[in-house]
Amino acid sequence: MPAFNVITVGGTIDKVYFDAASQFEIGDPQIHRVLAGAGVVDFVVTPLMRKDSLQMDDTDREAVRQAVLASACDRVLVTHGTDTMALTARHLGDVGARTVVFTGAMQPARFLETDAIFNIGFALGTLMSAAPGVYLTMNGRVFDPHKVRKNRDQGRFEDAG
């Protein structure tokens, strides 16, 4: 069995931009390239959907939940758009003995300057060392999905109080 499962749902991490007017689509998952570049092996990828997180609804969040629960792995990394990542993480509820970590990016993984590679690496470290539960990792920090918010002005995640 692989050490962990990556479930991809889209978001900025996989975006492909076509012009300066921000025309984009969600492209192929970039997780294979990022993890291979870091020498990471022994994982399986489940490309679940290709959506901007602002387009996700409760049916999509339930699909993520079901994919996590159906995974043969006890450790699951979910790459997700940052706008509604916490909402989807909260939707998971009880995941039993699984460790689930959500992460995303403010700039696509295809860009030369991106936070995607760091965020994925940090999320993977958290995934492999954290106790069972659901976490959100961004900007070098680990958050409880019930106590986090995205600060759009600062371009980062922070404690919600």
CSV table of N, CA and C in Angstrom, one decimal:
chain,number,residue,atom,x,y,z
A,1,MET,N,0.8,-1.2,0.0
A,1,MET,CA,0.0,0.0,0.0
A,1,MET,C,0.9,1.2,0.0
A,2,PRO,N,0.5,2.3,-0.8
A,2,PRO,CA,1.3,3.5,-0.8
A,2,PRO,C,1.3,4.2,0.6
A,3,ALA,N,2.3,5.0,0.8
A,3,ALA,CA,2.5,5.7,2.1
A,3,ALA,C,1.4,6.7,2.3
A,4,PHE,N,0.9,7.3,1.2
A,4,PHE,CA,-0.2,8.3,1.3
A,4,PHE,C,-0.9,8.5,-0.1
A,5,ASN,N,-2.0,9.1,0.0
A,5,ASN,CA,-2.9,9.3,-1.1
A,5,ASN,C,-3.0,10.8,-1.3
A,6,VAL,N,-2.9,11.3,-2.5
A,6,VAL,CA,-3.1,12.8,-2.8
A,6,VAL,C,-4.4,12.8,-3.6
A,7,ILE,N,-5.4,13.6,-3.1
A,7,ILE,CA,-6.6,13.8,-3.8
A,7,ILE,C,-6.6,15.3,-4.3
A,8,THR,N,-6.7,15.4,-5.6
A,8,THR,CA,-6.6,16.8,-6.2
A,8,THR,C,-8.0,17.2,-6.6
A,9,VAL,N,-8.4,18.4,-6.3
A,9,VAL,CA,-9.7,19.0,-6.6
A,9,VAL,C,-9.6,20.2,-7.4
A,10,GLY,N,-8.4,20.7,-7.7
A,10,GLY,CA,-8.2,21.9,-8.5
A,10,GLY,C,-7.7,23.1,-7.8
A,11,GLY,N,-8.2,24.3,-8.1
A,11,GLY,CA,-7.7,25.5,-7.4
A,11,GLY,C,-6.5,26.0,-8.1
A,12,THR,N,-6.0,27.1,-7.5
A,12,THR,CA,-4.9,27.9,-8.1
A,12,THR,C,-3.7,27.0,-8.3
A,13,ILE,N,-3.4,26.1,-7.5
A,13,ILE,CA,-2.2,25.2,-7.6
A,13,ILE,C,-2.1,24.6,-8.9
A,14,ASP,N,-3.3,24.3,-9.6
A,14,ASP,CA,-3.3,23.6,-10.9
A,14,ASP,C,-3.7,24.5,-12.0
A,15,LYS,N,-3.9,25.8,-11.8
A,15,LYS,CA,-4.4,26.7,-12.8
A,15,LYS,C,-3.4,26.9,-14.0
A,16,VAL,N,-4.0,27.2,-15.1
A,16,VAL,CA,-3.3,27.6,-16.4
A,16,VAL,C,-3.9,28.9,-16.8
A,17,TYR,N,-3.1,29.9,-16.9
A,17,TYR,CA,-3.6,31.2,-17.3
A,17,TYR,C,-3.3,31.4,-18.8
A,18,PHE,N,-4.3,32.0,-19.5
A,18,PHE,CA,-4.2,32.2,-20.9
A,18,PHE,C,-3.9,33.7,-21.3
A,19,ASP,N,-4.2,34.6,-20.5
A,19,ASP,CA,-3.9,36.0,-20.9
A,19,ASP,C,-3.9,36.9,-19.6
A,20,ALA,N,-3.6,38.2,-19.9
A,20,ALA,CA,-3.5,39.1,-18.8
A,20,ALA,C,-4.8,39.5,-18.1
A,21,ALA,N,-5.9,39.1,-18.8
A,21,ALA,CA,-7.2,39.4,-18.2
A,21,ALA,C,-7.7,38.3,-17.3
A,22,SER,N,-6.8,37.4,-16.9
A,22,SER,CA,-7.0,36.3,-16.0
A,22,SER,C,-7.9,35.2,-16.5
A,23,GLN,N,-8.0,35.0,-17.8
A,23,GLN,CA,-8.7,33.9,-18.3
A,23,GLN,C,-7.9,32.6,-18.0
A,24,PHE,N,-8.6,31.6,-17.3
A,24,PHE,CA,-7.9,30.5,-16.9
A,24,PHE,C,-8.7,29.2,-17.0
A,25,GLU,N,-8.1,28.1,-16.8
A,25,GLU,CA,-8.8,26.8,-16.6
A,25,GLU,C,-8.0,26.1,-15.6
A,26,ILE,N,-8.6,25.1,-15.0
A,26,ILE,CA,-7.8,24.2,-14.1
A,26,ILE,C,-7.2,23.1,-15.0
A,27,GLY,N,-5.9,23.1,-15.0
A,27,GLY,CA,-5.2,22.1,-15.8
A,27,GLY,C,-4.9,20.8,-15.1
A,28,ASP,N,-4.1,20.0,-15.7
A,28,ASP,CA,-3.7,18.7,-15.1
A,28,ASP,C,-3.1,18.9,-13.7
A,29,PRO,N,-3.3,18.0,-12.8
A,29,PRO,CA,-2.7,18.1,-11.5
A,29,PRO,C,-1.2,18.2,-11.6
A,30,GLN,N,-0.6,19.1,-10.8
A,30,GLN,CA,0.8,19.3,-10.9
A,30,GLN,C,1.5,18.5,-9.8
A,31,ILE,N,0.8,17.8,-8.9
A,31,ILE,CA,1.4,17.1,-7.8
A,31,ILE,C,2.4,16.1,-8.2
A,32,HIS,N,2.2,15.4,-9.3
A,32,HIS,CA,3.2,14.4,-9.7
A,32,HIS,C,4.6,15.1,-9.9
A,33,ARG,N,4.5,16.2,-10.7
A,33,ARG,CA,5.8,16.9,-11.0
A,33,ARG,C,6.5,17.5,-9.8
A,34,VAL,N,5.7,18.0,-8.9
A,34,VAL,CA,6.2,18.6,-7.6
A,34,VAL,C,6.8,17.6,-6.8
A,35,LEU,N,6.1,16.5,-6.5
A,35,LEU,CA,6.7,15.4,-5.7
A,35,LEU,C,7.8,14.7,-6.3
A,36,ALA,N,7.8,14.4,-7.6
A,36,ALA,CA,8.9,13.8,-8.3
A,36,ALA,C,10.1,14.7,-8.2
A,37,GLY,N,10.0,16.0,-8.3
A,37,GLY,CA,11.1,16.9,-8.2
A,37,GLY,C,11.8,16.9,-6.9
A,38,ALA,N,11.0,16.5,-5.8
A,38,ALA,CA,11.5,16.4,-4.5
A,38,ALA,C,12.0,15.0,-4.1
A,39,GLY,N,11.9,14.1,-5.1
A,39,GLY,CA,12.3,12.7,-4.9
A,39,GLY,C,11.3,11.9,-4.0
A,40,VAL,N,10.1,12.3,-3.9
A,40,VAL,CA,9.1,11.6,-3.2
A,40,VAL,C,8.5,10.5,-4.0
A,41,VAL,N,8.5,9.3,-3.4
A,41,VAL,CA,7.9,8.1,-4.1
A,41,VAL,C,6.9,7.5,-3.1
A,42,ASP,N,6.3,6.5,-3.5
A,42,ASP,CA,5.3,5.7,-2.7
A,42,ASP,C,4.1,6.5,-2.3
A,43,PHE,N,3.4,7.0,-3.4
A,43,PHE,CA,2.1,7.7,-3.2
A,43,PHE,C,1.2,7.4,-4.4
A,44,VAL,N,0.0,7.6,-4.2
A,44,VAL,CA,-1.0,7.4,-5.2
A,44,VAL,C,-1.8,8.7,-5.3
A,45,VAL,N,-2.2,9.1,-6.6
A,45,VAL,CA,-2.9,10.4,-6.8
A,45,VAL,C,-4.3,10.0,-7.3
A,46,THR,N,-5.3,10.6,-6.7
A,46,THR,CA,-6.7,10.5,-7.1
A,46,THR,C,-7.1,11.9,-7.6
A,47,PRO,N,-7.2,12.1,-8.9
A,47,PRO,CA,-7.6,13.3,-9.5
A,47,PRO,C,-9.2,13.4,-9.4
A,48,LEU,N,-9.7,14.0,-8.4
A,48,LEU,CA,-11.2,13.9,-8.2
A,48,LEU,C,-12.0,14.9,-9.0
A,49,MET,N,-11.5,16.1,-9.1
A,49,MET,CA,-12.2,17.1,-9.9
A,49,MET,C,-11.2,18.2,-10.3
A,50,ARG,N,-11.6,19.1,-11.2
A,50,ARG,CA,-10.8,20.3,-11.6
A,50,ARG,C,-11.7,21.5,-11.5
A,51,LYS,N,-11.8,22.1,-10.3
A,51,LYS,CA,-12.6,23.2,-10.0
A,51,LYS,C,-11.9,24.3,-9.3
A,52,ASP,N,-12.3,25.5,-9.6
A,52,ASP,CA,-11.9,26.6,-8.7
A,52,ASP,C,-12.8,26.5,-7.5
A,53,SER,N,-12.2,26.7,-6.3
A,53,SER,CA,-13.0,26.4,-5.1
A,53,SER,C,-14.2,27.3,-4.9
A,54,LEU,N,-14.2,28.5,-5.6
A,54,LEU,CA,-15.4,29.3,-5.5
A,54,LEU,C,-16.6,28.7,-6.3
A,55,GLN,N,-16.3,27.7,-7.1
A,55,GLN,CA,-17.4,27.0,-7.9
A,55,GLN,C,-17.8,25.8,-7.2
A,56,MET,N,-17.2,25.4,-6.1
A,56,MET,CA,-17.5,24.2,-5.4
A,56,MET,C,-18.8,24.4,-4.6
A,57,ASP,N,-19.6,23.3,-4.5
A,57,ASP,CA,-20.8,23.4,-3.7
A,57,ASP,C,-20.8,22.2,-2.7
A,58,ASP,N,-21.8,22.0,-1.9
A,58,ASP,CA,-21.9,20.9,-0.9
A,58,ASP,C,-21.8,19.5,-1.6
A,59,THR,N,-22.3,19.4,-2.8
A,59,THR,CA,-22.2,18.1,-3.5
A,59,THR,C,-20.7,17.8,-3.7
A,60,ASP,N,-19.9,18.8,-4.1
A,60,ASP,CA,-18.5,18.6,-4.4
A,60,ASP,C,-17.8,18.3,-3.1
A,61,ARG,N,-18.1,19.0,-2.0
A,61,ARG,CA,-17.5,18.8,-0.7
A,61,ARG,C,-17.8,17.4,-0.2
A,62,GLU,N,-19.0,16.9,-0.5
A,62,GLU,CA,-19.3,15.5,-0.1
A,62,GLU,C,-18.5,14.5,-0.9
A,63,ALA,N,-18.3,14.8,-2.2
A,63,ALA,CA,-17.4,14.0,-3.0
A,63,ALA,C,-16.0,13.9,-2.4
A,64,VAL,N,-15.5,15.0,-2.0
A,64,VAL,CA,-14.2,15.0,-1.3
A,64,VAL,C,-14.2,14.1,-0.1
A,65,ARG,N,-15.2,14.3,0.7
A,65,ARG,CA,-15.4,13.5,2.0
A,65,ARG,C,-15.4,12.0,1.7
A,66,GLN,N,-16.2,11.7,0.7
A,66,GLN,CA,-16.3,10.2,0.3
A,66,GLN,C,-15.0,9.7,-0.2
A,67,ALA,N,-14.3,10.5,-1.0
A,67,ALA,CA,-13.0,10.1,-1.5
A,67,ALA,C,-12.0,9.8,-0.4
A,68,VAL,N,-12.0,10.7,0.6
A,68,VAL,CA,-11.1,10.6,1.7
A,68,VAL,C,-11.5,9.3,2.5
A,69,LEU,N,-12.8,9.1,2.8
A,69,LEU,CA,-13.2,7.9,3.5
A,69,LEU,C,-13.0,6.6,2.7
A,70,ALA,N,-13.0,6.7,1.4
A,70,ALA,CA,-12.8,5.5,0.6
A,70,ALA,C,-11.3,5.2,0.3
A,71,SER,N,-10.4,6.1,0.7
A,71,SER,CA,-9.0,5.9,0.4
A,71,SER,C,-8.5,4.7,1.2
A,72,ALA,N,-7.7,3.9,0.6
A,72,ALA,CA,-7.0,2.8,1.3
A,72,ALA,C,-5.9,3.2,2.2
A,73,CYS,N,-5.5,4.5,2.1
A,73,CYS,CA,-4.4,5.1,2.9
A,73,CYS,C,-4.9,5.8,4.1
A,74,ASP,N,-4.2,5.6,5.2
A,74,ASP,CA,-4.5,6.4,6.4
A,74,ASP,C,-4.1,7.8,6.4
A,75,ARG,N,-3.2,8.2,5.4
A,75,ARG,CA,-2.7,9.5,5.3
A,75,ARG,C,-3.1,10.1,3.9
A,76,VAL,N,-3.9,11.2,3.9
A,76,VAL,CA,-4.4,11.8,2.7
A,76,VAL,C,-4.1,13.2,2.6
A,77,LEU,N,-3.5,13.6,1.5
A,77,LEU,CA,-3.2,15.0,1.3
A,77,LEU,C,-4.2,15.5,0.2
A,78,VAL,N,-4.9,16.6,0.5
A,78,VAL,CA,-5.9,17.2,-0.5
A,78,VAL,C,-5.4,18.5,-1.0
A,79,THR,N,-5.2,18.6,-2.3
A,79,THR,CA,-4.8,19.9,-2.9
A,79,THR,C,-6.1,20.6,-3.3
A,80,HIS,N,-6.3,21.8,-2.9
A,80,HIS,CA,-7.6,22.5,-3.0
A,80,HIS,C,-7.4,24.0,-3.2
A,81,GLY,N,-8.4,24.6,-3.8
A,81,GLY,CA,-8.3,26.1,-3.9
A,81,GLY,C,-8.5,26.7,-2.6
A,82,THR,N,-7.8,27.8,-2.4
A,82,THR,CA,-7.7,28.5,-1.1
A,82,THR,C,-9.0,29.2,-0.6
A,83,ASP,N,-9.8,29.6,-1.5
A,83,ASP,CA,-11.0,30.4,-1.1
A,83,ASP,C,-12.0,29.6,-0.2
A,84,THR,N,-12.2,28.3,-0.5
A,84,THR,CA,-13.1,27.5,0.3
A,84,THR,C,-12.5,26.3,0.9
A,85,MET,N,-11.2,26.2,1.0
A,85,MET,CA,-10.5,25.1,1.5
A,85,MET,C,-10.9,24.8,2.9
A,86,ALA,N,-11.0,25.8,3.8
A,86,ALA,CA,-11.4,25.5,5.2
A,86,ALA,C,-12.8,25.0,5.3
A,87,LEU,N,-13.7,25.5,4.4
A,87,LEU,CA,-15.1,25.0,4.4
A,87,LEU,C,-15.1,23.5,4.0
A,88,THR,N,-14.4,23.1,3.0
A,88,THR,CA,-14.3,21.7,2.6
A,88,THR,C,-13.7,20.8,3.7
A,89,ALA,N,-12.6,21.3,4.4
A,89,ALA,CA,-12.0,20.6,5.4
A,89,ALA,C,-13.0,20.4,6.6
A,90,ARG,N,-13.7,21.4,6.9
A,90,ARG,CA,-14.7,21.3,8.0
A,90,ARG,C,-15.8,20.3,7.6
A,91,HIS,N,-16.1,20.2,6.4
A,91,HIS,CA,-17.2,19.3,5.9
A,91,HIS,C,-16.8,17.8,6.1
A,92,LEU,N,-15.5,17.5,6.2
A,92,LEU,CA,-15.1,16.1,6.4
A,92,LEU,C,-15.7,15.5,7.6
A,93,GLY,N,-15.7,16.3,8.7
A,93,GLY,CA,-16.2,15.7,10.0
A,93,GLY,C,-15.2,14.7,10.5
A,94,ASP,N,-15.7,13.6,11.1
A,94,ASP,CA,-14.9,12.6,11.7
A,94,ASP,C,-14.3,11.7,10.6
A,95,VAL,N,-13.0,11.6,10.6
A,95,VAL,CA,-12.3,10.8,9.6
A,95,VAL,C,-11.7,9.6,10.2
A,96,GLY,N,-12.0,9.3,11.4
A,96,GLY,CA,-11.5,8.1,12.1
A,96,GLY,C,-10.0,8.2,12.3
A,97,ALA,N,-9.3,7.1,12.0
A,97,ALA,CA,-7.9,7.0,12.3
A,97,ALA,C,-7.0,7.7,11.2
A,98,ARG,N,-7.7,8.4,10.2
A,98,ARG,CA,-6.9,9.0,9.1
A,98,ARG,C,-6.3,10.4,9.5
A,99,THR,N,-5.2,10.7,8.9
A,99,THR,CA,-4.7,12.0,9.0
A,99,THR,C,-4.9,12.7,7.6
A,100,VAL,N,-5.6,13.8,7.6
A,100,VAL,CA,-5.9,14.5,6.4
A,100,VAL,C,-5.4,15.9,6.4
A,101,VAL,N,-4.6,16.3,5.4
A,101,VAL,CA,-4.1,17.6,5.4
A,101,VAL,C,-4.5,18.3,4.1
A,102,PHE,N,-5.1,19.5,4.2
A,102,PHE,CA,-5.4,20.3,3.0
A,102,PHE,C,-4.4,21.3,2.8
A,103,THR,N,-4.0,21.6,1.5
A,103,THR,CA,-3.1,22.7,1.2
A,103,THR,C,-3.5,23.2,-0.2
A,104,GLY,N,-3.0,24.4,-0.5
A,104,GLY,CA,-3.2,25.0,-1.8
A,104,GLY,C,-2.1,26.0,-2.1
A,105,ALA,N,-2.4,26.9,-3.0
A,105,ALA,CA,-1.4,27.9,-3.3
A,105,ALA,C,-2.0,29.2,-3.7
A,106,MET,N,-1.3,30.3,-3.6
A,106,MET,CA,-1.8,31.6,-4.0
A,106,MET,C,-1.3,31.9,-5.5
A,107,GLN,N,-0.3,31.2,-5.9
A,107,GLN,CA,0.2,31.2,-7.3
A,107,GLN,C,0.3,29.8,-7.9
A,108,PRO,N,0.0,29.6,-9.1
A,108,PRO,CA,0.0,28.3,-9.7
A,108,PRO,C,1.4,27.6,-9.6
A,109,ALA,N,1.4,26.3,-9.5
A,109,ALA,CA,2.6,25.5,-9.4
A,109,ALA,C,3.4,25.7,-10.7
A,110,ARG,N,2.8,26.0,-11.8
A,110,ARG,CA,3.5,26.2,-13.1
A,110,ARG,C,4.3,27.5,-13.1
A,111,PHE,N,4.0,28.4,-12.2
A,111,PHE,CA,4.8,29.7,-12.2
A,111,PHE,C,6.2,29.5,-11.7
A,112,LEU,N,7.1,30.3,-12.2
A,112,LEU,CA,8.5,30.3,-11.7
A,112,LEU,C,8.5,30.7,-10.2
A,113,GLU,N,7.8,31.7,-9.8
A,113,GLU,CA,7.7,32.1,-8.4
A,113,GLU,C,6.3,31.7,-7.9
A,114,THR,N,6.3,30.7,-7.1
A,114,THR,CA,5.1,30.1,-6.5
A,114,THR,C,5.3,29.6,-5.1
A,115,ASP,N,4.2,29.7,-4.4
A,115,ASP,CA,4.2,29.1,-3.0
A,115,ASP,C,3.8,27.7,-3.0
A,116,ALA,N,3.4,27.1,-4.2
A,116,ALA,CA,2.9,25.8,-4.3
A,116,ALA,C,3.9,24.7,-3.8
A,117,ILE,N,5.1,24.8,-4.2
A,117,ILE,CA,6.1,23.8,-3.9
A,117,ILE,C,6.4,23.8,-2.4
A,118,PHE,N,6.5,24.9,-1.8
A,118,PHE,CA,6.7,25.0,-0.4
A,118,PHE,C,5.5,24.5,0.4
A,119,ASN,N,4.3,24.9,0.0
A,119,ASN,CA,3.1,24.5,0.7
A,119,ASN,C,2.9,23.0,0.6
A,120,ILE,N,3.2,22.4,-0.6
A,120,ILE,CA,3.0,21.0,-0.7
A,120,ILE,C,4.0,20.2,0.2
A,121,GLY,N,5.3,20.7,0.2
A,121,GLY,CA,6.3,20.1,1.0
A,121,GLY,C,6.0,20.2,2.5
A,122,PHE,N,5.5,21.4,2.9
A,122,PHE,CA,5.2,21.6,4.3
A,122,PHE,C,4.0,20.7,4.7
A,123,ALA,N,3.0,20.6,3.8
A,123,ALA,CA,1.8,19.8,4.0
A,123,ALA,C,2.2,18.3,4.1
A,124,LEU,N,3.1,17.9,3.3
A,124,LEU,CA,3.6,16.5,3.3
A,124,LEU,C,4.3,16.2,4.7
A,125,GLY,N,5.1,17.1,5.1
A,125,GLY,CA,5.7,16.9,6.4
A,125,GLY,C,4.7,16.8,7.6
A,126,THR,N,3.7,17.6,7.5
A,126,THR,CA,2.6,17.6,8.5
A,126,THR,C,1.9,16.3,8.4
A,127,LEU,N,1.6,15.9,7.2
A,127,LEU,CA,0.8,14.7,6.9
A,127,LEU,C,1.5,13.5,7.5
A,128,MET,N,2.8,13.4,7.4
A,128,MET,CA,3.6,12.2,7.9
A,128,MET,C,3.9,12.3,9.4
A,129,SER,N,3.6,13.4,10.0
A,129,SER,CA,4.0,13.5,11.4
A,129,SER,C,2.8,13.8,12.4
A,130,ALA,N,1.7,14.3,11.9
A,130,ALA,CA,0.6,14.7,12.7
A,130,ALA,C,-0.2,13.5,13.1
A,131,ALA,N,-0.9,13.7,14.2
A,131,ALA,CA,-1.8,12.7,14.8
A,131,ALA,C,-3.1,12.6,13.8
A,132,PRO,N,-3.9,11.6,13.9
A,132,PRO,CA,-5.1,11.5,13.1
A,132,PRO,C,-5.9,12.8,13.3
A,133,GLY,N,-6.6,13.2,12.3
A,133,GLY,CA,-7.4,14.4,12.3
A,133,GLY,C,-7.3,15.1,11.0
A,134,VAL,N,-8.0,16.3,10.9
A,134,VAL,CA,-8.0,17.1,9.7
A,134,VAL,C,-7.3,18.4,10.0
A,135,TYR,N,-6.4,18.8,9.1
A,135,TYR,CA,-5.6,20.0,9.2
A,135,TYR,C,-5.6,20.8,7.9
A,136,LEU,N,-5.3,22.0,8.1
A,136,LEU,CA,-5.1,22.9,6.9
A,136,LEU,C,-3.7,23.5,7.1
A,137,THR,N,-2.8,23.4,6.0
A,137,THR,CA,-1.5,24.0,6.1
A,137,THR,C,-1.3,25.0,5.0
A,138,MET,N,-0.9,26.2,5.4
A,138,MET,CA,-0.5,27.2,4.4
A,138,MET,C,0.5,28.1,5.1
A,139,ASN,N,1.4,28.7,4.3
A,139,ASN,CA,2.3,29.7,4.7
A,139,ASN,C,3.2,29.2,5.9
A,140,GLY,N,3.5,27.9,5.9
A,140,GLY,CA,4.4,27.4,6.9
A,140,GLY,C,3.8,27.2,8.3
A,141,ARG,N,2.4,27.2,8.3
A,141,ARG,CA,1.7,27.0,9.5
A,141,ARG,C,0.7,25.9,9.4
A,142,VAL,N,0.3,25.3,10.5
A,142,VAL,CA,-0.7,24.3,10.6
A,142,VAL,C,-1.9,24.9,11.3
A,143,PHE,N,-3.1,24.7,10.7
A,143,PHE,CA,-4.3,25.3,11.3
A,143,PHE,C,-5.3,24.2,11.5
A,144,ASP,N,-6.2,24.5,12.5
A,144,ASP,CA,-7.4,23.8,12.7
A,144,ASP,C,-8.4,24.4,11.7
A,145,PRO,N,-9.0,23.6,10.9
A,145,PRO,CA,-9.9,24.2,9.9
A,145,PRO,C,-11.1,24.9,10.4
A,146,HIS,N,-11.4,24.7,11.7
A,146,HIS,CA,-12.5,25.4,12.4
A,146,HIS,C,-12.1,26.8,12.9
A,147,LYS,N,-10.7,27.0,12.9
A,147,LYS,CA,-10.2,28.2,13.5
A,147,LYS,C,-9.2,29.0,12.6
A,148,VAL,N,-9.6,29.0,11.3
A,148,VAL,CA,-8.7,29.7,10.4
A,148,VAL,C,-9.5,30.5,9.4
A,149,ARG,N,-8.8,31.6,8.9
A,149,ARG,CA,-9.4,32.4,7.9
A,149,ARG,C,-8.4,32.8,6.9
A,150,LYS,N,-8.8,33.0,5.6
A,150,LYS,CA,-7.9,33.5,4.6
A,150,LYS,C,-7.9,35.1,4.7
A,151,ASN,N,-6.8,35.7,4.8
A,151,ASN,CA,-6.7,37.1,4.8
A,151,ASN,C,-6.2,37.5,3.4
A,152,ARG,N,-7.2,37.9,2.6
A,152,ARG,CA,-7.0,38.2,1.2
A,152,ARG,C,-6.0,39.4,1.0
A,153,ASP,N,-6.2,40.4,1.9
A,153,ASP,CA,-5.3,41.6,1.8
A,153,ASP,C,-3.8,41.3,2.0
A,154,GLN,N,-3.5,40.3,2.9
A,154,GLN,CA,-2.2,40.0,3.2
A,154,GLN,C,-1.7,38.8,2.4
A,155,GLY,N,-2.6,38.1,1.7
A,155,GLY,CA,-2.2,36.9,0.9
A,155,GLY,C,-1.8,35.7,1.8
A,156,ARG,N,-2.4,35.5,2.9
A,156,ARG,CA,-2.0,34.4,3.8
A,156,ARG,C,-3.2,34.0,4.6
A,157,PHE,N,-3.0,32.9,5.3
A,157,PHE,CA,-4.0,32.3,6.2
A,157,PHE,C,-3.5,32.7,7.6
A,158,GLU,N,-4.5,32.8,8.5
A,158,GLU,CA,-4.2,33.2,9.9
A,158,GLU,C,-5.3,32.6,10.8
A,159,ASP,N,-5.0,32.6,12.1
A,159,ASP,CA,-5.9,32.1,13.1
A,159,ASP,C,-7.2,33.0,13.1
A,160,ALA,N,-8.3,32.4,13.2
A,160,ALA,CA,-9.6,33.1,13.2
A,160,ALA,C,-10.0,33.5,14.6
A,161,GLY,N,-9.2,33.3,15.6
A,161,GLY,CA,-9.6,33.7,16.9
A,161,GLY,C,-9.9,32.7,17.8
